[in-house]
Amino acid sequence: MKYTVDESGFYGNFGGAYIPEMLYPNVEELRLNYLAITEQKSFKEEFQHLLKEFVGRPTPLYFAQRLSERYQALVYLKREDLCHTGAHKINNTIGQILLAKALGKSKIIAETGAGQHGVATATVCALMGMDCTVYMGKLDMERQKPNVERMRILGARVVPATSGNQILKDATNEAMRHWINNPTDTHYIIGSVVGPHPYPDMVARFQSVISQEIKTQLIDQTGNPTPDYVVACVGGGSNAMGAFYHFLQDEHVQLIGVEAAGHGVDSGESAATTALGKPGILHGSKTLLMQTQDGQVIEPYSISAGLDYPGIGPIHAHLFETERASFINITDEEAMQAGIMLSRTEGIIPAIETAHAIAALDKLQFDKDDVVVLNLSGRGDKDLETYIRWGKY
Ligand SMILES: *Cc1c(COP(=O)(O)O)cnc(C)c1O
């Protein structure tokens, strides 16, 4: 079975590029050039250099002694929380801004919900001296003030999306409109393994540095490059794809994606796409998404802003359909408790997205010598207010 993208941009039944005709030239320019550019020696060298010196890679693969005792398995934490800006998202924005430069672009646009991708984009634009415009729902701007100010400090223009419910999908629409009107000098940085082909494949390749490092680090620490489990949370699915990528063909490695169940899968307030979703078109690709009988996208809910997405990347829809990966969902309450547990067991306060992956350890049955790699996608600093409001610690 092949899990990577095919010639026409599909992962099995999912993927493709369902875009308005007006966007076709932009996406086609990317599709025709992304592999040739990213496989050049000079591109790879600059990407590696920035990942090392600017982001701080390789991130440690940390053997978590006390967590291992708790779960009676050998638990390793891949410390993406130690990346510059506090999460894995920067791996992708560095890759895409280098690609934009190689394509001769001088301006960057992005859309953001919680603001994390906006901050990662504003960061690399400052690094490269590129003009940066980030679209954000007006309501989201009010909810995520610190990230709005971070972007502004970094020199980005944050533009409120005032249409619809004034949230992520409205910001996406405005970013698309901007790109249609500025096709020659502008690159659109998408923040997860979502969107029309080639974005999911491109983002997966940039994030695959995570599993590449895990392999090398496991050889050093255990003598064996492959773990028994890889566990990661899934919003759009980029940190999970980065952690899964180099293990996709090792069928004995169990890949576990963890989604947000919000108040519970049956509560009407969740983001558990694999449990509730049906095939449909979202953000330019065919994937699983939460929708009503007549195909209206259902507004997702999760306590964690980064998992609050009504779909998943098409590659995850394919991994789900082929059963190459298993998907678990975790409620707000379970995630918050797991966040406190990790803080007290290992001295690491995780992002609430990541806390969902940690909570999944409770749902899995391990043998004593199983090697479990958990992708610690981000740090909890940004979520302090949510921890405080939840209050049970
Ligand atoms: C954005 C974010 C996620 C979710 O995005 P993916 O594309 O699914 O990885 C997960 N964890 C953290 C810390 C994030 O910031």
Tab-separated table of C-alpha atoms and ligand atoms in Angstrom:
chain	number	residue	atom	x	y	z
A	1	MET	CA	0.000	0.000	0.000
A	2	LYS	CA	1.210	3.471	-0.890
A	3	TYR	CA	0.419	6.264	1.531
A	4	THR	CA	2.120	9.186	-0.152
A	5	VAL	CA	0.507	11.374	-2.776
A	6	ASP	CA	-0.046	10.118	-6.344
A	7	GLU	CA	0.590	11.904	-9.658
A	8	SER	CA	-2.791	13.598	-9.623
A	9	GLY	CA	-2.559	14.842	-6.073
A	10	PHE	CA	-4.645	12.139	-4.397
A	11	TYR	CA	-4.205	9.919	-1.370
A	12	GLY	CA	-6.534	7.076	-2.290
A	13	ASN	CA	-9.994	8.641	-2.423
A	14	PHE	CA	-8.918	11.920	-0.850
A	15	GLY	CA	-6.983	15.046	-1.798
A	16	GLY	CA	-6.909	16.728	-5.196
A	17	ALA	CA	-7.259	20.437	-5.918
A	18	TYR	CA	-10.872	21.657	-5.903
A	19	ILE	CA	-10.266	25.342	-6.444
A	20	PRO	CA	-11.901	28.223	-8.263
A	21	GLU	CA	-10.564	28.652	-11.783
A	22	MET	CA	-9.130	32.039	-10.802
A	23	LEU	CA	-6.749	30.330	-8.350
A	24	TYR	CA	-5.552	27.735	-10.824
A	25	PRO	CA	-2.438	29.621	-12.068
A	26	ASN	CA	-1.143	30.164	-8.511
A	27	VAL	CA	-1.606	26.565	-7.424
A	28	GLU	CA	-0.291	25.252	-10.751
A	29	GLU	CA	2.905	27.309	-10.389
A	30	LEU	CA	3.487	25.679	-7.024
A	31	ARG	CA	2.618	22.204	-8.246
A	32	LEU	CA	5.010	22.425	-11.171
A	33	ASN	CA	7.916	23.736	-9.102
A	34	TYR	CA	7.766	22.594	-5.487
A	35	LEU	CA	9.620	19.303	-5.879
A	36	ALA	CA	12.313	20.607	-8.213
A	37	ILE	CA	13.043	23.517	-5.869
A	38	THR	CA	12.910	21.686	-2.555
A	39	GLU	CA	15.124	18.893	-3.837
A	40	GLN	CA	17.907	21.243	-4.928
A	41	LYS	CA	21.080	20.914	-2.884
A	42	SER	CA	21.230	24.647	-2.132
A	43	PHE	CA	17.613	24.681	-0.922
A	44	LYS	CA	18.188	21.701	1.343
A	45	GLU	CA	21.332	23.274	2.782
A	46	GLU	CA	19.622	26.560	3.615
A	47	PHE	CA	16.591	24.757	5.079
A	48	GLN	CA	18.835	22.557	7.243
A	49	HIS	CA	20.917	25.547	8.309
A	50	LEU	CA	17.873	27.539	9.466
A	51	LEU	CA	16.311	24.536	11.194
A	52	LYS	CA	19.539	24.099	13.114
A	53	GLU	CA	20.565	27.656	13.916
A	54	PHE	CA	17.241	29.505	13.996
A	55	VAL	CA	14.738	26.868	15.129
A	56	GLY	CA	17.149	24.927	17.358
A	57	ARG	CA	16.918	21.493	15.733
A	58	PRO	CA	17.365	18.652	16.215
A	59	THR	CA	14.873	18.740	19.067
A	60	PRO	CA	15.617	16.176	21.788
A	61	LEU	CA	13.986	12.746	21.876
A	62	TYR	CA	13.644	12.575	25.621
A	63	PHE	CA	13.220	9.283	27.479
A	64	ALA	CA	10.515	10.088	30.030
A	65	GLN	CA	11.419	7.949	33.030
A	66	ARG	CA	8.478	8.696	35.288
A	67	LEU	CA	5.931	8.640	32.483
A	68	SER	CA	7.332	5.253	31.427
A	69	GLU	CA	6.830	3.886	34.937
A	70	ARG	CA	3.284	5.200	34.984
A	71	TYR	CA	2.321	3.547	31.686
A	72	GLN	CA	4.551	0.462	31.993
A	73	ALA	CA	6.180	1.052	28.610
A	74	LEU	CA	9.227	2.903	27.265
A	75	VAL	CA	7.859	6.385	26.564
A	76	TYR	CA	9.916	8.913	24.580
A	77	LEU	CA	8.882	12.539	24.082
A	78	LYS	CA	9.830	14.255	20.815
A	79	ARG	CA	10.351	17.787	22.074
A	80	GLU	CA	8.856	20.016	19.361
A	81	ASP	CA	7.861	22.310	22.222
A	82	LEU	CA	11.508	23.378	22.324
A	83	CYS	CA	11.425	24.778	18.778
A	84	HIS	CA	11.752	28.550	18.448
A	85	THR	CA	8.222	30.017	18.827
A	86	GLY	CA	7.160	26.999	20.903
A	87	ALA	CA	5.793	24.442	18.452
A	88	HIS	CA	6.383	22.483	15.258
A	89	LYS	CA	4.646	25.027	12.989
A	90	ILE	CA	7.894	26.907	12.336
A	91	ASN	CA	9.379	23.898	10.456
A	92	ASN	CA	6.780	24.399	7.743
A	93	THR	CA	6.845	28.197	7.581
A	94	ILE	CA	10.636	28.161	7.150
A	95	GLY	CA	10.292	25.686	4.288
A	96	GLN	CA	7.554	27.652	2.572
A	97	ILE	CA	9.239	31.025	2.837
A	98	LEU	CA	12.395	29.604	1.245
A	99	LEU	CA	10.221	28.180	-1.519
A	100	ALA	CA	8.491	31.563	-1.950
A	101	LYS	CA	11.892	33.245	-2.249
A	102	ALA	CA	13.019	30.711	-4.845
A	103	LEU	CA	9.846	31.442	-6.841
A	104	GLY	CA	10.707	35.148	-6.792
A	105	LYS	CA	7.848	36.190	-4.492
A	106	SER	CA	8.219	39.241	-2.260
A	107	LYS	CA	4.968	39.123	-0.291
A	108	ILE	CA	3.442	36.552	2.000
A	109	ILE	CA	-0.156	36.040	3.043
A	110	ALA	CA	-1.574	33.583	5.541
A	111	GLU	CA	-4.735	32.984	7.496
A	112	THR	CA	-4.844	31.987	11.126
A	113	GLY	CA	-7.446	30.881	13.665
A	114	ALA	CA	-5.812	30.810	17.066
A	115	GLY	CA	-2.906	32.872	15.812
A	116	GLN	CA	-0.169	30.243	16.181
A	117	HIS	CA	0.333	29.813	12.432
A	118	GLY	CA	0.134	33.587	12.035
A	119	VAL	CA	2.945	34.038	14.543
A	120	ALA	CA	5.078	31.350	12.866
A	121	THR	CA	4.499	33.072	9.507
A	122	ALA	CA	5.196	36.582	10.832
A	123	THR	CA	8.397	35.224	12.383
A	124	VAL	CA	9.840	33.868	9.138
A	125	CYS	CA	8.740	36.978	7.213
A	126	ALA	CA	10.719	39.121	9.659
A	127	LEU	CA	13.647	36.734	9.282
A	128	MET	CA	13.582	37.086	5.485
A	129	GLY	CA	12.490	40.725	5.243
A	130	MET	CA	9.267	39.826	3.440
A	131	ASP	CA	6.009	41.763	3.515
A	132	CYS	CA	3.479	39.855	5.644
A	133	THR	CA	-0.322	40.036	5.742
A	134	VAL	CA	-2.250	37.703	8.027
A	135	TYR	CA	-6.036	37.349	7.770
A	136	MET	CA	-7.819	36.531	10.979
A	137	GLY	CA	-11.517	36.386	11.863
A	138	LYS	CA	-12.542	39.514	13.761
A	139	LEU	CA	-13.951	37.380	16.571
A	140	ASP	CA	-10.729	35.327	16.736
A	141	MET	CA	-8.704	38.568	16.972
A	142	GLU	CA	-10.662	39.501	20.079
A	143	ARG	CA	-10.206	36.013	21.565
A	144	GLN	CA	-6.478	35.773	20.813
A	145	LYS	CA	-5.148	39.241	21.588
A	146	PRO	CA	-1.593	38.233	22.638
A	147	ASN	CA	-0.968	36.479	19.316
A	148	VAL	CA	-2.348	39.458	17.385
A	149	GLU	CA	0.125	41.690	19.191
A	150	ARG	CA	2.973	39.207	18.661
A	151	MET	CA	2.342	39.319	14.923
A	152	ARG	CA	2.260	43.121	14.976
A	153	ILE	CA	5.487	43.325	16.980
A	154	LEU	CA	7.060	41.094	14.314
A	155	GLY	CA	5.970	43.597	11.670
A	156	ALA	CA	2.983	41.777	10.156
A	157	ARG	CA	-0.267	43.408	9.094
A	158	VAL	CA	-3.191	41.618	10.736
A	159	VAL	CA	-6.389	42.073	8.730
A	160	PRO	CA	-9.729	41.294	10.389
A	161	ALA	CA	-12.128	39.106	8.397
A	162	THR	CA	-15.530	40.642	9.017
A	163	SER	CA	-17.711	38.352	6.882
A	164	GLY	CA	-19.671	35.300	8.114
A	165	ASN	CA	-19.067	34.267	11.709
A	166	GLN	CA	-15.761	36.166	11.678
A	167	ILE	CA	-13.701	33.013	12.329
A	168	LEU	CA	-11.097	30.869	10.567
A	169	LYS	CA	-13.096	29.912	7.470
A	170	ASP	CA	-13.912	33.574	6.819
A	171	ALA	CA	-10.224	34.457	7.134
A	172	THR	CA	-9.441	31.636	4.673
A	173	ASN	CA	-11.915	33.074	2.157
A	174	GLU	CA	-10.322	36.513	2.397
A	175	ALA	CA	-6.813	35.113	2.026
A	176	MET	CA	-7.907	33.204	-1.095
A	177	ARG	CA	-9.471	36.378	-2.527
A	178	HIS	CA	-6.250	38.296	-1.849
A	179	TRP	CA	-4.214	35.611	-3.599
A	180	ILE	CA	-6.482	35.605	-6.653
A	181	ASN	CA	-5.944	39.365	-6.956
A	182	ASN	CA	-2.162	39.187	-6.405
A	183	PRO	CA	-0.996	36.066	-8.236
A	184	THR	CA	2.495	37.099	-9.313
A	185	ASP	CA	4.259	38.603	-6.306
A	186	THR	CA	2.510	36.758	-3.451
A	187	HIS	CA	2.847	33.319	-1.854
A	188	TYR	CA	0.121	31.932	0.410
A	189	ILE	CA	1.571	29.983	3.363
A	190	ILE	CA	-0.871	27.306	4.546
A	191	GLY	CA	-0.176	26.029	8.068
A	192	SER	CA	-1.131	22.363	8.035
A	193	VAL	CA	-1.401	19.339	5.718
A	194	VAL	CA	-4.625	20.759	4.293
A	195	GLY	CA	-5.638	22.755	1.222
A	196	PRO	CA	-5.364	21.889	-2.479
A	197	HIS	CA	-2.548	19.702	-3.848
A	198	PRO	CA	0.428	20.274	-3.557
A	199	TYR	CA	0.045	21.852	-0.120
A	200	PRO	CA	-0.594	18.677	1.914
A	201	ASP	CA	2.414	16.926	0.385
A	202	MET	CA	4.616	20.010	0.614
A	203	VAL	CA	3.801	20.611	4.294
A	204	ALA	CA	4.211	16.898	5.088
A	205	ARG	CA	7.677	16.934	3.529
A	206	PHE	CA	8.761	20.009	5.510
A	207	GLN	CA	7.461	18.502	8.759
A	208	SER	CA	8.948	15.071	8.009
A	209	VAL	CA	12.181	16.265	9.614
A	210	ILE	CA	10.477	15.206	12.874
A	211	SER	CA	10.350	11.491	12.041
A	212	GLN	CA	13.712	11.629	10.304
A	213	GLU	CA	15.256	12.808	13.562
A	214	ILE	CA	13.250	10.281	15.614
A	215	LYS	CA	14.748	7.427	13.557
A	216	THR	CA	18.326	8.560	14.104
A	217	GLN	CA	17.727	9.295	17.771
A	218	LEU	CA	16.098	5.910	18.375
A	219	ILE	CA	19.102	4.155	16.847
A	220	ASP	CA	21.363	6.057	19.247
A	221	GLN	CA	19.184	5.401	22.277
A	222	THR	CA	17.718	1.930	21.680
A	223	GLY	CA	19.671	0.467	18.764
A	224	ASN	CA	16.470	0.152	16.707
A	225	PRO	CA	15.188	2.858	14.320
A	226	THR	CA	11.517	1.941	14.612
A	227	PRO	CA	9.255	2.339	17.651
A	228	ASP	CA	6.151	0.257	18.377
A	229	TYR	CA	3.871	3.305	18.579
A	230	VAL	CA	3.893	6.896	17.388
A	231	VAL	CA	1.238	9.050	19.039
A	232	ALA	CA	0.344	12.612	17.974
A	233	CYS	CA	-2.595	15.005	18.127
A	234	VAL	CA	-4.414	15.896	14.899
A	235	GLY	CA	-5.939	19.279	14.110
A	236	GLY	CA	-5.239	19.512	10.388
A	237	GLY	CA	-2.577	16.895	10.962
A	238	SER	CA	0.833	18.448	10.290
A	239	ASN	CA	2.652	17.520	13.492
A	240	ALA	CA	1.195	14.011	13.278
A	241	MET	CA	2.230	13.682	9.645
A	242	GLY	CA	5.725	14.906	10.482
A	243	ALA	CA	6.001	12.262	13.196
A	244	PHE	CA	4.451	9.469	11.058
A	245	TYR	CA	6.106	10.234	7.718
A	246	HIS	CA	9.189	8.010	7.734
A	247	PHE	CA	7.286	5.171	9.420
A	248	LEU	CA	4.382	4.975	6.956
A	249	GLN	CA	5.894	1.982	5.170
A	250	ASP	CA	6.899	0.174	8.396
A	251	GLU	CA	3.542	-1.508	8.882
A	252	HIS	CA	4.464	-2.849	12.332
A	253	VAL	CA	4.757	0.715	13.681
A	254	GLN	CA	1.337	1.579	15.099
A	255	LEU	CA	0.376	5.142	14.194
A	256	ILE	CA	-2.114	6.784	16.547
A	257	GLY	CA	-3.811	10.091	15.691
A	258	VAL	CA	-5.607	11.865	18.516
A	259	GLU	CA	-8.539	14.175	17.843
A	260	ALA	CA	-10.468	16.540	20.081
A	261	ALA	CA	-13.812	15.259	21.367
A	262	GLY	CA	-14.614	18.597	23.007
A	263	HIS	CA	-17.560	18.063	25.370
A	264	GLY	CA	-17.947	14.510	23.960
A	265	VAL	CA	-18.364	13.000	20.496
A	266	ASP	CA	-22.165	12.918	20.839
A	267	SER	CA	-22.503	16.327	22.476
A	268	GLY	CA	-22.718	18.304	19.248
A	269	GLU	CA	-19.647	20.211	20.421
A	270	SER	CA	-16.509	18.450	19.243
A	271	ALA	CA	-13.863	18.324	16.532
A	272	ALA	CA	-13.667	14.527	16.221
A	273	THR	CA	-13.603	14.377	12.437
A	274	THR	CA	-12.839	10.687	11.917
A	275	ALA	CA	-15.641	9.726	14.308
A	276	LEU	CA	-18.251	12.077	12.836
A	277	GLY	CA	-17.045	13.156	9.403
A	278	LYS	CA	-18.204	12.222	5.903
A	279	PRO	CA	-16.359	12.790	2.628
A	280	GLY	CA	-16.697	16.299	1.280
A	281	ILE	CA	-14.695	19.257	-0.017
A	282	LEU	CA	-12.995	21.596	2.438
A	283	HIS	CA	-10.345	24.252	1.721
A	284	GLY	CA	-9.727	22.915	-1.758
A	285	SER	CA	-9.368	19.211	-1.095
A	286	LYS	CA	-11.574	16.169	-0.770
A	287	THR	CA	-11.381	14.863	2.756
A	288	LEU	CA	-13.425	13.842	5.761
A	289	LEU	CA	-15.301	16.697	7.326
A	290	MET	CA	-18.015	17.303	9.858
A	291	GLN	CA	-21.134	18.335	7.966
A	292	THR	CA	-24.905	18.348	8.191
A	293	GLN	CA	-27.147	16.058	6.083
A	294	ASP	CA	-27.250	18.690	3.374
A	295	GLY	CA	-23.503	19.272	3.336
A	296	GLN	CA	-23.151	22.407	5.476
A	297	VAL	CA	-19.881	22.415	7.427
A	298	ILE	CA	-20.572	22.006	11.137
A	299	GLU	CA	-18.754	24.465	13.340
A	300	PRO	CA	-16.232	22.494	15.387
A	301	TYR	CA	-15.529	22.920	19.070
A	302	SER	CA	-12.526	22.087	21.249
A	303	ILE	CA	-10.982	23.729	24.295
A	304	SER	CA	-7.760	23.773	22.284
A	305	ALA	CA	-7.768	26.337	19.503
A	306	GLY	CA	-5.316	24.340	17.375
A	307	LEU	CA	-7.576	21.267	17.165
A	308	ASP	CA	-10.735	23.268	16.559
A	309	TYR	CA	-11.007	22.393	12.845
A	310	PRO	CA	-13.960	20.739	11.063
A	311	GLY	CA	-11.821	18.492	8.835
A	312	ILE	CA	-8.485	16.685	8.677
A	313	GLY	CA	-5.827	16.669	6.012
A	314	PRO	CA	-6.608	14.285	3.110
A	315	ILE	CA	-3.655	12.050	3.968
A	316	HIS	CA	-5.160	11.385	7.390
A	317	ALA	CA	-8.528	10.621	5.803
A	318	HIS	CA	-6.655	8.033	3.702
A	319	LEU	CA	-4.762	6.604	6.697
A	320	PHE	CA	-8.105	6.300	8.497
A	321	GLU	CA	-9.885	4.664	5.576
A	322	THR	CA	-7.086	2.164	4.958
A	323	GLU	CA	-6.714	1.581	8.706
A	324	ARG	CA	-2.985	2.296	8.476
A	325	ALA	CA	-3.452	4.676	11.416
A	326	SER	CA	-5.883	4.433	14.326
A	327	PHE	CA	-7.725	7.473	15.586
A	328	ILE	CA	-8.728	8.118	19.173
A	329	ASN	CA	-10.660	11.090	20.533
A	330	ILE	CA	-10.164	12.832	23.849
A	331	THR	CA	-12.500	15.214	25.674
A	332	ASP	CA	-11.586	18.668	26.982
A	333	GLU	CA	-11.627	17.356	30.530
A	334	GLU	CA	-9.377	14.353	29.781
A	335	ALA	CA	-6.908	16.592	27.955
A	336	MET	CA	-6.727	19.175	30.741
A	337	GLN	CA	-6.104	16.465	33.329
A	338	ALA	CA	-3.384	14.941	31.149
A	339	GLY	CA	-1.754	18.369	30.794
A	340	ILE	CA	-1.521	18.696	34.575
A	341	MET	CA	-0.342	15.090	34.887
A	342	LEU	CA	2.536	15.644	32.437
A	343	SER	CA	3.461	18.889	34.188
A	344	ARG	CA	3.793	17.044	37.493
A	345	THR	CA	5.285	13.828	36.177
A	346	GLU	CA	7.962	15.250	33.879
A	347	GLY	CA	8.169	18.992	34.601
A	348	ILE	CA	6.818	19.905	31.158
A	349	ILE	CA	3.662	22.035	30.761
A	350	PRO	CA	2.324	21.015	27.340
A	351	ALA	CA	0.160	22.927	24.871
A	352	ILE	CA	-3.458	21.830	25.270
A	353	GLU	CA	-3.396	20.377	21.746
A	354	THR	CA	-0.514	18.164	22.833
A	355	ALA	CA	-2.286	17.271	26.078
A	356	HIS	CA	-4.850	15.387	23.956
A	357	ALA	CA	-2.066	13.101	22.701
A	358	ILE	CA	-0.856	12.539	26.247
A	359	ALA	CA	-4.367	11.618	27.419
A	360	ALA	CA	-4.448	8.970	24.693
A	361	LEU	CA	-1.787	6.991	26.587
A	362	ASP	CA	-4.587	6.060	29.017
A	363	LYS	CA	-6.565	4.477	26.170
A	364	LEU	CA	-3.807	2.232	24.800
A	365	GLN	CA	-2.598	-1.150	26.070
A	366	PHE	CA	1.194	-1.459	26.081
A	367	ASP	CA	3.602	-4.301	26.704
A	368	LYS	CA	6.415	-3.517	29.115
A	369	ASP	CA	9.098	-3.273	26.429
A	370	ASP	CA	7.032	-1.333	23.876
A	371	VAL	CA	8.767	1.788	22.600
A	372	VAL	CA	6.226	4.617	22.451
A	373	VAL	CA	7.131	7.931	20.819
A	374	LEU	CA	4.801	10.788	21.691
A	375	ASN	CA	5.123	13.922	19.611
A	376	LEU	CA	5.139	16.821	22.061
A	377	SER	CA	3.906	19.318	19.483
A	378	GLY	CA	4.025	22.490	21.590
A	379	ARG	CA	4.575	24.171	24.923
A	380	GLY	CA	1.838	25.378	27.245
A	381	ASP	CA	2.863	29.013	27.739
A	382	LYS	CA	0.253	30.218	25.246
A	383	ASP	CA	-2.437	28.246	27.122
A	384	LEU	CA	-1.816	29.498	30.629
A	385	GLU	CA	-5.101	31.414	30.690
A	386	THR	CA	-7.029	28.287	29.711
A	387	TYR	CA	-5.319	26.265	32.449
A	388	ILE	CA	-6.139	29.018	34.960
A	389	ARG	CA	-9.767	29.279	33.868
A	390	TRP	CA	-10.152	25.475	34.075
A	391	GLY	CA	-8.607	25.732	37.516
A	392	LYS	CA	-8.518	22.123	38.728
A	393	TYR	CA	-4.904	21.791	39.848
B	1	LIG	C1	-1.419	24.165	15.564
B	1	LIG	C2	-1.061	23.155	16.571
B	1	LIG	C3	-1.504	21.822	16.472
B	1	LIG	C4	-2.462	21.350	15.414
B	1	LIG	O1	-2.013	21.440	14.102
B	1	LIG	P1	-1.553	20.179	13.259
B	1	LIG	O2	-1.437	20.673	11.879
B	1	LIG	O3	-2.606	19.120	13.426
B	1	LIG	O4	-0.270	19.730	13.827
B	1	LIG	C5	-1.068	20.903	17.414
B	1	LIG	N1	-0.248	21.266	18.431
B	1	LIG	C6	0.184	22.541	18.565
B	1	LIG	C7	1.075	22.877	19.706
B	1	LIG	C8	-0.200	23.527	17.654
B	1	LIG	O5	0.235	24.781	17.797
